[in-house]
Coordinates of C-alpha atoms in Angstrom, one line a residue:
M25 CA 14.2 11.2 37.5
A26 CA 14.5 13.9 34.8
I27 CA 12.4 13.6 31.7
V28 CA 14.5 14.0 28.6
P29 CA 12.5 15.4 25.6
R30 CA 12.6 13.6 22.3
P31 CA 14.3 15.4 19.5
P32 CA 11.9 16.9 16.9
Q33 CA 10.7 14.6 14.1
I34 CA 12.6 15.3 10.8
A35 CA 10.5 15.5 7.7
P36 CA 11.2 12.7 5.2
A37 CA 12.0 15.2 2.4
K38 CA 14.7 16.7 4.7
E39 CA 16.1 13.3 5.5
I40 CA 16.4 12.5 1.8
R41 CA 18.1 15.9 1.1
I42 CA 20.6 15.2 3.9
V43 CA 21.3 11.6 2.7
L44 CA 21.7 12.7 -0.9
S45 CA 24.2 15.4 0.1
V46 CA 26.2 12.8 2.0
L47 CA 26.1 10.3 -0.9
A48 CA 27.2 13.0 -3.3
G49 CA 30.2 13.8 -1.2
E50 CA 29.1 17.3 -0.6
V51 CA 29.4 16.8 3.2
T52 CA 30.5 14.1 5.6
I53 CA 28.0 12.5 7.9
A54 CA 29.6 14.4 10.8
E55 CA 29.3 17.7 9.0
A56 CA 25.7 17.1 8.1
A57 CA 24.9 16.1 11.6
R58 CA 26.3 19.3 13.1
K59 CA 24.7 21.5 10.4
E60 CA 21.3 19.9 10.7
G61 CA 21.3 19.3 14.5
V62 CA 20.8 15.5 14.3
S63 CA 22.9 12.6 15.4
E64 CA 25.5 10.9 13.1
V65 CA 23.7 7.6 14.0
S66 CA 20.4 8.9 12.6
I67 CA 22.0 10.0 9.3
S68 CA 23.8 6.6 9.0
K69 CA 20.5 4.8 9.6
W70 CA 18.7 7.0 7.0
R71 CA 21.5 6.3 4.5
S72 CA 21.3 2.6 5.0
E73 CA 17.5 2.6 4.7
F74 CA 17.8 4.7 1.5
L75 CA 20.3 2.4 -0.1
D76 CA 18.4 -0.7 0.9
A77 CA 15.1 0.7 -0.6
G78 CA 16.9 1.5 -3.8
K79 CA 18.3 -2.0 -4.1
H80 CA 14.9 -3.4 -3.4
A81 CA 13.2 -1.2 -6.0
L82 CA 15.8 -2.3 -8.7
T83 CA 15.4 -5.9 -7.8
V84 CA 11.6 -5.8 -8.0
S85 CA 11.7 -3.8 -11.3
R86 CA 14.1 -6.3 -12.9
S87 CA 12.0 -9.3 -11.7
L88 CA 8.9 -7.8 -13.2
L89 CA 10.6 -7.1 -16.5
E90 CA 12.1 -10.6 -16.7
A91 CA 8.7 -12.1 -16.0
G92 CA 6.9 -9.8 -18.4
G93 CA 4.9 -8.4 -15.5
F94 CA 4.9 -4.9 -16.9
R95 CA 3.5 -5.9 -20.2
R96 CA 0.7 -8.0 -18.6
Q97 CA -0.3 -5.1 -16.4
L98 CA -0.8 -2.8 -19.4
H99 CA -4.2 -2.3 -21.0
P100 CA -4.6 -4.5 -24.1
R101 CA -4.7 -1.4 -26.4
L102 CA -1.3 -0.3 -25.0
R103 CA 0.6 -3.5 -25.6

């Protein structure tokens, strides 16, 4: 049985750059995959994770604002 080497690990900053270029419409997922030497599946996964993380961050921020969480976390002299 032949051992298939794993593809090299991509730095998170590079993943973000690739995802942002896809989201901005600068390149398609297929074009980015060919250019960067990664699979289309990987880029699609990164895009989904990026968008999910953004939705989560906005949801948490709004929840804290509505509950007054940000104000309570501030030092009394900054309120």
